[in-house]
PDB file of N, CA and C in Angstrom:
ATOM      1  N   UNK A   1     -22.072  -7.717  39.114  1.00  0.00           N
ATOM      2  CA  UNK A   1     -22.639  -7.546  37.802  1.00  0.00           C
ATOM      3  C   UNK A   1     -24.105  -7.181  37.947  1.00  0.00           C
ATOM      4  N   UNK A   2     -24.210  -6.494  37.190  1.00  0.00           N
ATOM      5  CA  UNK A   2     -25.459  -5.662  37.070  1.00  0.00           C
ATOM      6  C   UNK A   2     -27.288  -7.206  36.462  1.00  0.00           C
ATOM      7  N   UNK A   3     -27.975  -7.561  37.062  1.00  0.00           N
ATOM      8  CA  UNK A   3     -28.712  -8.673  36.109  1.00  0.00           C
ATOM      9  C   UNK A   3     -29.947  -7.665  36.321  1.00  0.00           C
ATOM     10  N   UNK A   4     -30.655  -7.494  34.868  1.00  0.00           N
ATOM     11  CA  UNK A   4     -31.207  -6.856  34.800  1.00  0.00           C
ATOM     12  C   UNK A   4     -32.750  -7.480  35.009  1.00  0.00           C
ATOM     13  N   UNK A   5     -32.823  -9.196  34.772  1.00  0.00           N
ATOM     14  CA  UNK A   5     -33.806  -9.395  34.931  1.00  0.00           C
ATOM     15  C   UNK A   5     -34.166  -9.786  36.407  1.00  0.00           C
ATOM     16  N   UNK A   6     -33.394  -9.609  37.712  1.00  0.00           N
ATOM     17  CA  UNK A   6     -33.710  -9.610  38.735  1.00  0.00           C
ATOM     18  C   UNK A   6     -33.434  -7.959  39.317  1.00  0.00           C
ATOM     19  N   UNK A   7     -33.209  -7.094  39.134  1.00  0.00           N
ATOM     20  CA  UNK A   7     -33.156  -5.634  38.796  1.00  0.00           C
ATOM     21  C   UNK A   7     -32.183  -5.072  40.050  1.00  0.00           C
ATOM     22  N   UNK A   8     -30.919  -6.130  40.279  1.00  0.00           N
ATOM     23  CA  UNK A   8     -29.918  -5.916  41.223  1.00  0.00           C
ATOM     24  C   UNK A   8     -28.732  -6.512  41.245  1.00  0.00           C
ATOM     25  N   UNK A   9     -27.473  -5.434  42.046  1.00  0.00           N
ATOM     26  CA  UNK A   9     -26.205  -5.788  41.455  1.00  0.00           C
ATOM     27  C   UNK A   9     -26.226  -7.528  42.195  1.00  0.00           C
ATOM     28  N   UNK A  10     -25.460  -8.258  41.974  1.00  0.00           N
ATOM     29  CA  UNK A  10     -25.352  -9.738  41.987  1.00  0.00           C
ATOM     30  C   UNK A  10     -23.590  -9.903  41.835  1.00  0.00           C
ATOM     31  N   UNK A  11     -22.792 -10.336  42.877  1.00  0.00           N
ATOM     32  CA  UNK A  11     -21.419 -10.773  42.745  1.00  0.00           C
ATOM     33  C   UNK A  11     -20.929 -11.364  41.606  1.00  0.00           C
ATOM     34  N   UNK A  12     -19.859 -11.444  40.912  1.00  0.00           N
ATOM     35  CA  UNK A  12     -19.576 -11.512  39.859  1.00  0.00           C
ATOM     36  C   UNK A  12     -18.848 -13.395  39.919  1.00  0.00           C
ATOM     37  N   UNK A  13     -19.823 -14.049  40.968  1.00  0.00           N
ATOM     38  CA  UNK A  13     -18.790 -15.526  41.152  1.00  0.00           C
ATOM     39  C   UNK A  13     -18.799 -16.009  39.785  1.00  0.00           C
ATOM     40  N   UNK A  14     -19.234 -15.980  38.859  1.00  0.00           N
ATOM     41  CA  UNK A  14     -19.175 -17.327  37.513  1.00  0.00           C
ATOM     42  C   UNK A  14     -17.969 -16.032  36.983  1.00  0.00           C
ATOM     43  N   UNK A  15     -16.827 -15.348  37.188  1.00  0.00           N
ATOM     44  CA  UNK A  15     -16.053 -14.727  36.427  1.00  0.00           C
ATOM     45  C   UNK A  15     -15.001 -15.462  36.950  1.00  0.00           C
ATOM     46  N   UNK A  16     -14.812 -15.705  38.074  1.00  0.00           N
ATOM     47  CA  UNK A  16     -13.448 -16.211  38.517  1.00  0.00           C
ATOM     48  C   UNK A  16     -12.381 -17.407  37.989  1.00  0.00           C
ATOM     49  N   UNK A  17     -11.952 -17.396  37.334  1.00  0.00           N
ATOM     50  CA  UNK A  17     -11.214 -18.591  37.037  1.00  0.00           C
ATOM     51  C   UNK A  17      -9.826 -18.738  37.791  1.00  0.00           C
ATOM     52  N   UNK A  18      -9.922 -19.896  38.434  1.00  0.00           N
ATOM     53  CA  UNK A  18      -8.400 -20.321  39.300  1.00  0.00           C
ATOM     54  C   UNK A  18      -7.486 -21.024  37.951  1.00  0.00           C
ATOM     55  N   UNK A  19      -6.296 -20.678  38.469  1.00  0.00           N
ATOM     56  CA  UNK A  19      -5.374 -21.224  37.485  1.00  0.00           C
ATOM     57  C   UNK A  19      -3.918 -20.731  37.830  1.00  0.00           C
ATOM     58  N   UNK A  20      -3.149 -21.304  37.371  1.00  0.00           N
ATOM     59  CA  UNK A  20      -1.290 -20.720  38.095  1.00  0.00           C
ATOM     60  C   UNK A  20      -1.200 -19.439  37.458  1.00  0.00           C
ATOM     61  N   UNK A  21      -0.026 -18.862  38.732  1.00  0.00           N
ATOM     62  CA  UNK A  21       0.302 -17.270  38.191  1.00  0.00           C
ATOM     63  C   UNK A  21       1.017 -17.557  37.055  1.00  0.00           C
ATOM     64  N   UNK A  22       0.538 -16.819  35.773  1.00  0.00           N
ATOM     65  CA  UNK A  22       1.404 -17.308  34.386  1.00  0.00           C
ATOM     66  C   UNK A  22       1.049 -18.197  33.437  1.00  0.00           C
ATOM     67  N   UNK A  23       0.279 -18.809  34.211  1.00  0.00           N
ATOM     68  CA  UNK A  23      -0.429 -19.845  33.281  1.00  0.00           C
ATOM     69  C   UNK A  23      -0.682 -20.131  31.444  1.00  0.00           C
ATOM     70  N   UNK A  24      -0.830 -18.971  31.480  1.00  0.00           N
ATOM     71  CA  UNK A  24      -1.466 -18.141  29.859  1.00  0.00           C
ATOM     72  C   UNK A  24      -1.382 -17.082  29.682  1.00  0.00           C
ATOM     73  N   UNK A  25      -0.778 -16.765  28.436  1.00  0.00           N
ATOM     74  CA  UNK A  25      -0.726 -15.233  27.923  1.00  0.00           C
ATOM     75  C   UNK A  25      -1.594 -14.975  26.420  1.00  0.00           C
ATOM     76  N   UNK A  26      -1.987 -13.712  26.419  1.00  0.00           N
ATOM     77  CA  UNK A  26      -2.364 -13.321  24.826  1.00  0.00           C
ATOM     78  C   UNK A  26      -1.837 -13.648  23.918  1.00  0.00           C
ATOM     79  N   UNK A  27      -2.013 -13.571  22.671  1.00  0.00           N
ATOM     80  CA  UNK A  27      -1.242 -13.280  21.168  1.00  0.00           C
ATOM     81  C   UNK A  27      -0.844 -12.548  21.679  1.00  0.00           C
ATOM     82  N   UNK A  28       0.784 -12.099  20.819  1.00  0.00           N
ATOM     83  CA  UNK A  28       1.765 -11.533  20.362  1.00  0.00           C
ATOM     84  C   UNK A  28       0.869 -10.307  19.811  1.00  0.00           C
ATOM     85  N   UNK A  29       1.268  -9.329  20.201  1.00  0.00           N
ATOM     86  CA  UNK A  29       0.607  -7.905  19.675  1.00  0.00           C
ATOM     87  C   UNK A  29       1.528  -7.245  18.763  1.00  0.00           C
ATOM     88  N   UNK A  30       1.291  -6.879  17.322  1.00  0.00           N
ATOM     89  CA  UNK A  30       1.848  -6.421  16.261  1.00  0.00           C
ATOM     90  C   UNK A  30       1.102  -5.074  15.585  1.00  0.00           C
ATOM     91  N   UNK A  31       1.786  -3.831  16.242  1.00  0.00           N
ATOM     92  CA  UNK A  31       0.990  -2.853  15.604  1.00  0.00           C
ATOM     93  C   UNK A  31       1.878  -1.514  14.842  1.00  0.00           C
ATOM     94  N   UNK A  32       1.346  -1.202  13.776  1.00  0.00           N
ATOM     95  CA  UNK A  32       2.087  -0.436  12.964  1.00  0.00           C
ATOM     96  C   UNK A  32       1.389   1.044  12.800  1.00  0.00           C
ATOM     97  N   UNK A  33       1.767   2.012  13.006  1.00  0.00           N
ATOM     98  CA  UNK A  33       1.121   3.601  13.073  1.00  0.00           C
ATOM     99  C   UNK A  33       2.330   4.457  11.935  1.00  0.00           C
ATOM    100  N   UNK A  34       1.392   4.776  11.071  1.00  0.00           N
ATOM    101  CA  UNK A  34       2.087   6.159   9.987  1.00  0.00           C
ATOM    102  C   UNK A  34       1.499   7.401  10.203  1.00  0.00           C
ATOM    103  N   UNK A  35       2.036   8.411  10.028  1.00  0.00           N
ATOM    104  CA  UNK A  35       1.554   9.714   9.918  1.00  0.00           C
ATOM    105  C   UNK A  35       1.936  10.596   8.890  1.00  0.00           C
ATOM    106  N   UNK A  36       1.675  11.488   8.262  1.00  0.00           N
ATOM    107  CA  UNK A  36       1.937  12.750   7.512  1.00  0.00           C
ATOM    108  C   UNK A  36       1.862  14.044   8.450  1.00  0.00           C
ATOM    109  N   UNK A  37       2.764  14.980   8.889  1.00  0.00           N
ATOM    110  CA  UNK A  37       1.998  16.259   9.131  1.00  0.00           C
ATOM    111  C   UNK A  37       3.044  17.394   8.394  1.00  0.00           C
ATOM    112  N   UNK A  38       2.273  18.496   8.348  1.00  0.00           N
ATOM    113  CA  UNK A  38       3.370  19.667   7.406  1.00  0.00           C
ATOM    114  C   UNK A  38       3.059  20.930   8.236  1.00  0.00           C
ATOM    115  N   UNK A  39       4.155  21.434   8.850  1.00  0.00           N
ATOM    116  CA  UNK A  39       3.675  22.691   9.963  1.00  0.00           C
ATOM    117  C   UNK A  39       3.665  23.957   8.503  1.00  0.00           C
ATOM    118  N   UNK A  40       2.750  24.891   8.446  1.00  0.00           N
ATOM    119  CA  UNK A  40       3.254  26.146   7.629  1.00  0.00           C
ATOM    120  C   UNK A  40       2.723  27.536   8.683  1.00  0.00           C
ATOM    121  N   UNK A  41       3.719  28.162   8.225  1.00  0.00           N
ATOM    122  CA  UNK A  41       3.471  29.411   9.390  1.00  0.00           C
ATOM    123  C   UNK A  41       3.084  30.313   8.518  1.00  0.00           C
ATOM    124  N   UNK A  42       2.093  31.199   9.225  1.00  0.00           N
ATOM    125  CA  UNK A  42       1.477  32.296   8.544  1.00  0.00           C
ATOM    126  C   UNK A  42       0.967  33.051   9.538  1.00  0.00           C
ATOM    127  N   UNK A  43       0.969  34.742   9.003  1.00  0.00           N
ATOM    128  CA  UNK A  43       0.437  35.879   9.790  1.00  0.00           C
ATOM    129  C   UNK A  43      -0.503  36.636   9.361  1.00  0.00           C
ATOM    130  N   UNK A  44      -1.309  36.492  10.002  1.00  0.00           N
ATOM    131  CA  UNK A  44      -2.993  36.332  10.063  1.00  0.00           C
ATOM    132  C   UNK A  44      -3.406  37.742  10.830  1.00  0.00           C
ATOM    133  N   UNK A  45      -3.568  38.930  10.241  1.00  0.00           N
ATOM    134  CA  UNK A  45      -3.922  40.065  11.385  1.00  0.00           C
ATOM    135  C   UNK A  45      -3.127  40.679  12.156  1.00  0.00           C
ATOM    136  N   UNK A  46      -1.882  40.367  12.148  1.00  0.00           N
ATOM    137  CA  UNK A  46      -0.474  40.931  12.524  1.00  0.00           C
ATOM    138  C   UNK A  46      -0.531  39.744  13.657  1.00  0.00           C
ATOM    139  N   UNK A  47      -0.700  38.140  13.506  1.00  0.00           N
ATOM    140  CA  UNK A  47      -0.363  37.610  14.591  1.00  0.00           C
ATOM    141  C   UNK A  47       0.263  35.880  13.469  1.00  0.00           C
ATOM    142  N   UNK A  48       1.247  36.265  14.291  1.00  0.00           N
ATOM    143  CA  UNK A  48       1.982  34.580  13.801  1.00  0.00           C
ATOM    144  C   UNK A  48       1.309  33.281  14.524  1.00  0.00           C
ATOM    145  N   UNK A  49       0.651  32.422  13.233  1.00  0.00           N
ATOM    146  CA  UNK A  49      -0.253  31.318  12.945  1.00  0.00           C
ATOM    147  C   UNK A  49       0.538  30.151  13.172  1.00  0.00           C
ATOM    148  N   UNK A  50       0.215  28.946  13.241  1.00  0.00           N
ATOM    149  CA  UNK A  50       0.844  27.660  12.604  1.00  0.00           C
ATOM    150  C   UNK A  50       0.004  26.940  12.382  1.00  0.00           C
ATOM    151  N   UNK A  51      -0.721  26.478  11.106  1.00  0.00           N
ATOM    152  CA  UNK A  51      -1.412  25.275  10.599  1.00  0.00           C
ATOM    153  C   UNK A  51      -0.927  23.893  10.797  1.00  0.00           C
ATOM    154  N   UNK A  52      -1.544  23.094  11.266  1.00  0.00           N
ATOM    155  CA  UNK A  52      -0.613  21.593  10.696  1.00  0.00           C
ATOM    156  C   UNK A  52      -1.706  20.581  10.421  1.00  0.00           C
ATOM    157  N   UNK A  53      -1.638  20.483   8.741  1.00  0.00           N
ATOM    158  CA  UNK A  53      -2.531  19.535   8.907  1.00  0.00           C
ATOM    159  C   UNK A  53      -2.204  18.150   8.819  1.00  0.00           C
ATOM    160  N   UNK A  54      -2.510  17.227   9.130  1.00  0.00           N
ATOM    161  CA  UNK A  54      -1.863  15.912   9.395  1.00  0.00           C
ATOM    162  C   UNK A  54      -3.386  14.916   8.546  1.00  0.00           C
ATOM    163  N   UNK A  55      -2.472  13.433   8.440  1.00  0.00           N
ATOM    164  CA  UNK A  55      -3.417  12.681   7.804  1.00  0.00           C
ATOM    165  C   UNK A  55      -2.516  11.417   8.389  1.00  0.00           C
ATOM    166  N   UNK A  56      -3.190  10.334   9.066  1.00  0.00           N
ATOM    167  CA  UNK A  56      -2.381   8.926   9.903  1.00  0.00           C
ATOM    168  C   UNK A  56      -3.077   7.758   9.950  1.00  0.00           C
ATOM    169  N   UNK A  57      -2.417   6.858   9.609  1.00  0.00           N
ATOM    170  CA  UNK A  57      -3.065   5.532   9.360  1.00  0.00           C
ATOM    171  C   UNK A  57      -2.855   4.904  10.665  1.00  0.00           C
ATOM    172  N   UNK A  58      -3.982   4.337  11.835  1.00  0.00           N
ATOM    173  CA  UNK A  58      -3.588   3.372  12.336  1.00  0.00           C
ATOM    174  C   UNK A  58      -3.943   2.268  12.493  1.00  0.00           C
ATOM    175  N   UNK A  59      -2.849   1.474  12.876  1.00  0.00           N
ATOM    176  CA  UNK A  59      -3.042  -0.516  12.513  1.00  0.00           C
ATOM    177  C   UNK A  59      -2.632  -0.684  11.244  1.00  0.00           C
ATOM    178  N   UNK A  60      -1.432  -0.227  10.444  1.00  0.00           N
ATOM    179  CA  UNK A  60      -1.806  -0.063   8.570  1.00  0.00           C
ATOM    180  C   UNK A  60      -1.265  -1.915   8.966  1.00  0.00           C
ATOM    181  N   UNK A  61      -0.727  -2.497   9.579  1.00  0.00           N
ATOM    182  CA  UNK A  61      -0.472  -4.135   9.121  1.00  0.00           C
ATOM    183  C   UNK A  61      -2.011  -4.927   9.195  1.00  0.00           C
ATOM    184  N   UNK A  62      -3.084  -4.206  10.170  1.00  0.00           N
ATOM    185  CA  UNK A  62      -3.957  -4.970   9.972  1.00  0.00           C
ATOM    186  C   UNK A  62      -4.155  -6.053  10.890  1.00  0.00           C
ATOM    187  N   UNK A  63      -3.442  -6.567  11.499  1.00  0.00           N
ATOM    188  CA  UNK A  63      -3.514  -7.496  12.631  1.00  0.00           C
ATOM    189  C   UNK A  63      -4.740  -7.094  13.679  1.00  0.00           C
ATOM    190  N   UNK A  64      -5.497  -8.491  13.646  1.00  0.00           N
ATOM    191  CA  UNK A  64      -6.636  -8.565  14.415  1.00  0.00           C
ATOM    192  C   UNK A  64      -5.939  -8.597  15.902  1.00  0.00           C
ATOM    193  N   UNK A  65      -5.197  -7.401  16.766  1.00  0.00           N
ATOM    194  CA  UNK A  65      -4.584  -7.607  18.011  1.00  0.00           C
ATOM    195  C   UNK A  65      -5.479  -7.803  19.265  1.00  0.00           C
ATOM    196  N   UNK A  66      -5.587  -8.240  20.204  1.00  0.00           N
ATOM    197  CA  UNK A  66      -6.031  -9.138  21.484  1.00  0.00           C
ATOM    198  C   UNK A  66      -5.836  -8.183  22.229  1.00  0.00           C
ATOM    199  N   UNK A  67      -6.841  -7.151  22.719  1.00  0.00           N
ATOM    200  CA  UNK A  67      -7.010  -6.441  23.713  1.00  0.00           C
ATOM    201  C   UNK A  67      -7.316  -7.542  25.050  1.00  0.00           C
ATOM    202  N   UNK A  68      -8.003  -8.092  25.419  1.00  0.00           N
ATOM    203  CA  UNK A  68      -8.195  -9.151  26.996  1.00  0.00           C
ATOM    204  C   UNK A  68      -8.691 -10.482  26.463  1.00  0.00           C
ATOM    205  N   UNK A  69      -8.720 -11.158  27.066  1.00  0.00           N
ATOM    206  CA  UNK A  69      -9.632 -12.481  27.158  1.00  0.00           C
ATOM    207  C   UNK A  69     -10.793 -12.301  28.000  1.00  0.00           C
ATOM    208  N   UNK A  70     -12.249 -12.789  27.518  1.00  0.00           N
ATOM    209  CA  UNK A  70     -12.788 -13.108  28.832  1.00  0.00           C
ATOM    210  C   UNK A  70     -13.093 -14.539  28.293  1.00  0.00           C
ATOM    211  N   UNK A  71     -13.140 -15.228  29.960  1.00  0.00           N
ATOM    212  CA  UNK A  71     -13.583 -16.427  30.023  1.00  0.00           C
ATOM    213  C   UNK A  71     -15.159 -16.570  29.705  1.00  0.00           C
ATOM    214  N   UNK A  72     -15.829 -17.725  28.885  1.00  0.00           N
ATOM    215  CA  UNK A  72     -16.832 -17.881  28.736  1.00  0.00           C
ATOM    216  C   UNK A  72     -17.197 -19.121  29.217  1.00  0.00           C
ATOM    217  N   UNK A  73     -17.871 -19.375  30.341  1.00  0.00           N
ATOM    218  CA  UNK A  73     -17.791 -20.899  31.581  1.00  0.00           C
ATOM    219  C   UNK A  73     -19.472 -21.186  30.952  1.00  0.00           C
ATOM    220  N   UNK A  74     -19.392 -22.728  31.049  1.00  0.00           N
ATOM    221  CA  UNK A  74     -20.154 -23.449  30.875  1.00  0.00           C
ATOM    222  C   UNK A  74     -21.208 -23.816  32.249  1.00  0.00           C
ATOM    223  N   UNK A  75     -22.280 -24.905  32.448  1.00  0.00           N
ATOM    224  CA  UNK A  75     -22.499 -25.012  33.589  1.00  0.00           C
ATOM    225  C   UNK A  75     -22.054 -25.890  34.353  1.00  0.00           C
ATOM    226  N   UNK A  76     -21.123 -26.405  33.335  1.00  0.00           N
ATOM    227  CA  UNK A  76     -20.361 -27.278  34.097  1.00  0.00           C
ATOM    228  C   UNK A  76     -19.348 -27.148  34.432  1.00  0.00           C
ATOM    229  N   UNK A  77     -18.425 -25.970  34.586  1.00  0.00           N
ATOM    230  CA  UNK A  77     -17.425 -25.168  35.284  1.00  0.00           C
ATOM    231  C   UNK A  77     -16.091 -25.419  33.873  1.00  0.00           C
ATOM    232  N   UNK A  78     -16.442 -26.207  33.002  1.00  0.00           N
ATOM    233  CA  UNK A  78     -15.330 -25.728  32.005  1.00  0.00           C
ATOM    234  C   UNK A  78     -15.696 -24.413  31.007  1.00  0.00           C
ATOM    235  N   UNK A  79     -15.368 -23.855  30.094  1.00  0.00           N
ATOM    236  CA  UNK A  79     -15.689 -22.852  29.181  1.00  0.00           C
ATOM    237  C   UNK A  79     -13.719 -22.815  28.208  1.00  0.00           C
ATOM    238  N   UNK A  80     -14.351 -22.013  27.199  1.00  0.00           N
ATOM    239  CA  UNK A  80     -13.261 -21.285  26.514  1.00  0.00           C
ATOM    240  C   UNK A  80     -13.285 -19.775  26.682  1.00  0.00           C
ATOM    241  N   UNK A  81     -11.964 -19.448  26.463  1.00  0.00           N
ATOM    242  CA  UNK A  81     -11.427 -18.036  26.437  1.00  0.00           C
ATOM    243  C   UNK A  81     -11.952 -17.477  25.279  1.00  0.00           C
ATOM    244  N   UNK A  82     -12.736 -15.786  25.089  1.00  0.00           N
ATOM    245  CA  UNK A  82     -13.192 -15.516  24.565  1.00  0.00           C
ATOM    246  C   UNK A  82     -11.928 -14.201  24.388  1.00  0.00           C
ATOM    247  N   UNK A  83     -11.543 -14.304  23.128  1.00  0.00           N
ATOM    248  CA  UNK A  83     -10.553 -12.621  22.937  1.00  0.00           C
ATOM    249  C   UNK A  83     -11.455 -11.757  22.239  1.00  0.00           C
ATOM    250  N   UNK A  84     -10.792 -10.290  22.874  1.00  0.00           N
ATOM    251  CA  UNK A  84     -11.744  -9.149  22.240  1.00  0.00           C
ATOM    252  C   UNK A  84     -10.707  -8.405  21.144  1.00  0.00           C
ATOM    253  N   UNK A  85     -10.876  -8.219  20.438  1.00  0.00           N
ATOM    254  CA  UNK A  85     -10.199  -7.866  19.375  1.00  0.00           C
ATOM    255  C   UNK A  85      -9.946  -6.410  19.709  1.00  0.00           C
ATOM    256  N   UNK A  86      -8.431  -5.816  19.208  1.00  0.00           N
ATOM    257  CA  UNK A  86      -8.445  -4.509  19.434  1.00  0.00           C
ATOM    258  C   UNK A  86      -8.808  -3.562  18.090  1.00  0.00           C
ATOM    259  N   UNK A  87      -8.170  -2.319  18.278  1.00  0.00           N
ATOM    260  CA  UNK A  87      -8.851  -1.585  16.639  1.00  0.00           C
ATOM    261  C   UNK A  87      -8.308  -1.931  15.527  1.00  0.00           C
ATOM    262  N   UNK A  88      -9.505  -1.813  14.587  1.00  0.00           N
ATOM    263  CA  UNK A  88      -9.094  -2.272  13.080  1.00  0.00           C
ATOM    264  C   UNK A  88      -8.184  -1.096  12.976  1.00  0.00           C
ATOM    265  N   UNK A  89      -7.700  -1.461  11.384  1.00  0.00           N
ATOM    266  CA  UNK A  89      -7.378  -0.052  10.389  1.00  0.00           C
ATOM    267  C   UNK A  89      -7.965   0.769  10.604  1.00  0.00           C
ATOM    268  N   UNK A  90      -7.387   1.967  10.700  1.00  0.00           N
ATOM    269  CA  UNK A  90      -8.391   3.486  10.967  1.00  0.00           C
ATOM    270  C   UNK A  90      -7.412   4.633  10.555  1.00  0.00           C
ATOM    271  N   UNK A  91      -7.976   4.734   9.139  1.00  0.00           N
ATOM    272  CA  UNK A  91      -7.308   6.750   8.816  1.00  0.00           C
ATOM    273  C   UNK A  91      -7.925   7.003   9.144  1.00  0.00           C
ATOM    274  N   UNK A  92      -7.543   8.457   9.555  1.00  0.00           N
ATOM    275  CA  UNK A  92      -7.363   9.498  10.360  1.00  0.00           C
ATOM    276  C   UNK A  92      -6.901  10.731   9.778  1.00  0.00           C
ATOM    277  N   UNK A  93      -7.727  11.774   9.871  1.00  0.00           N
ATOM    278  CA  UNK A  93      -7.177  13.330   9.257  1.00  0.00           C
ATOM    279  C   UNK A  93      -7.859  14.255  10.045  1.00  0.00           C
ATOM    280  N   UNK A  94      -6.982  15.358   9.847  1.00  0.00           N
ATOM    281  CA  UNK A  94      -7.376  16.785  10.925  1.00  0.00           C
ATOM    282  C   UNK A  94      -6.460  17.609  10.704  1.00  0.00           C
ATOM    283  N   UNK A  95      -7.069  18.915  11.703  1.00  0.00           N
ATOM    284  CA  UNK A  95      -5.723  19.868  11.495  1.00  0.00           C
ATOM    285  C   UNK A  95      -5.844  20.527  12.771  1.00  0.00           C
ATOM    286  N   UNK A  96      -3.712  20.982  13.034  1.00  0.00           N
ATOM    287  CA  UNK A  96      -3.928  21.584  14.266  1.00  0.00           C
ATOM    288  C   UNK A  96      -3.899  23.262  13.736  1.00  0.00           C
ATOM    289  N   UNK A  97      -4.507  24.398  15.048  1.00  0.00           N
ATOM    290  CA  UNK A  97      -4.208  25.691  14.880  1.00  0.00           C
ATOM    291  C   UNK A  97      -3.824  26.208  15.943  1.00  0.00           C
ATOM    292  N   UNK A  98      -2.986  26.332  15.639  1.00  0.00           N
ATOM    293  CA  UNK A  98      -1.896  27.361  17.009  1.00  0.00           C
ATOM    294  C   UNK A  98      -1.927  28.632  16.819  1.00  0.00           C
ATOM    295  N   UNK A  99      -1.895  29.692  17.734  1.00  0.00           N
ATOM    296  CA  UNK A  99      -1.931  30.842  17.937  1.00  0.00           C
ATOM    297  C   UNK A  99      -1.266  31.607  19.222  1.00  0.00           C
TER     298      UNK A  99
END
């Protein structure tokens, strides 16, 4: 790990946590993806086009899903698991052009 206030890389020992293979798993990951797209063909200059414009929701359930844990250790060698949340809700729109 990089410590910036001694201005050099430094081994990463306070990351390690021992524990059984299996020990612990994430949340249950629940994710839901919609889309719209509509191909229309058109000839543009004597050359056949395809538009598609699309519009897609993803995450539409919303679930705060658990990309990793990191451990957050104390100085006294216990800590809690810190989860990083994966992506919120996110529409989404664009268009493709083929030629």
């Amino acid at each position: 790990m990089w410590n910036s206030a001694a201005g050099r890389y430094e081994p990463a020992r306070d990351r390690i946590v021992l524990a059984d293979h299996n020990s612990d798993r994430l949340p249950a990951y629940l994710r839901l993806d919609l889309g719209v797209r509509n191909e229309v063909h058109r000839t543009w200059f004597g050359r056949d086009i395809t538009i598609v414009p699309y519009f897609q929701v993803l995450n539409v359930l919303g679930n705060r899903n658990v990309v990793t844990g990191q451990p957050q250790l104390d100085y006294r060698g216990g800590g809690e698991v810190e989860y990083l949340p994966a992506m919120p809700t996110l529409p989404t729109f664009g268009m493709e052009w083929r030629f």
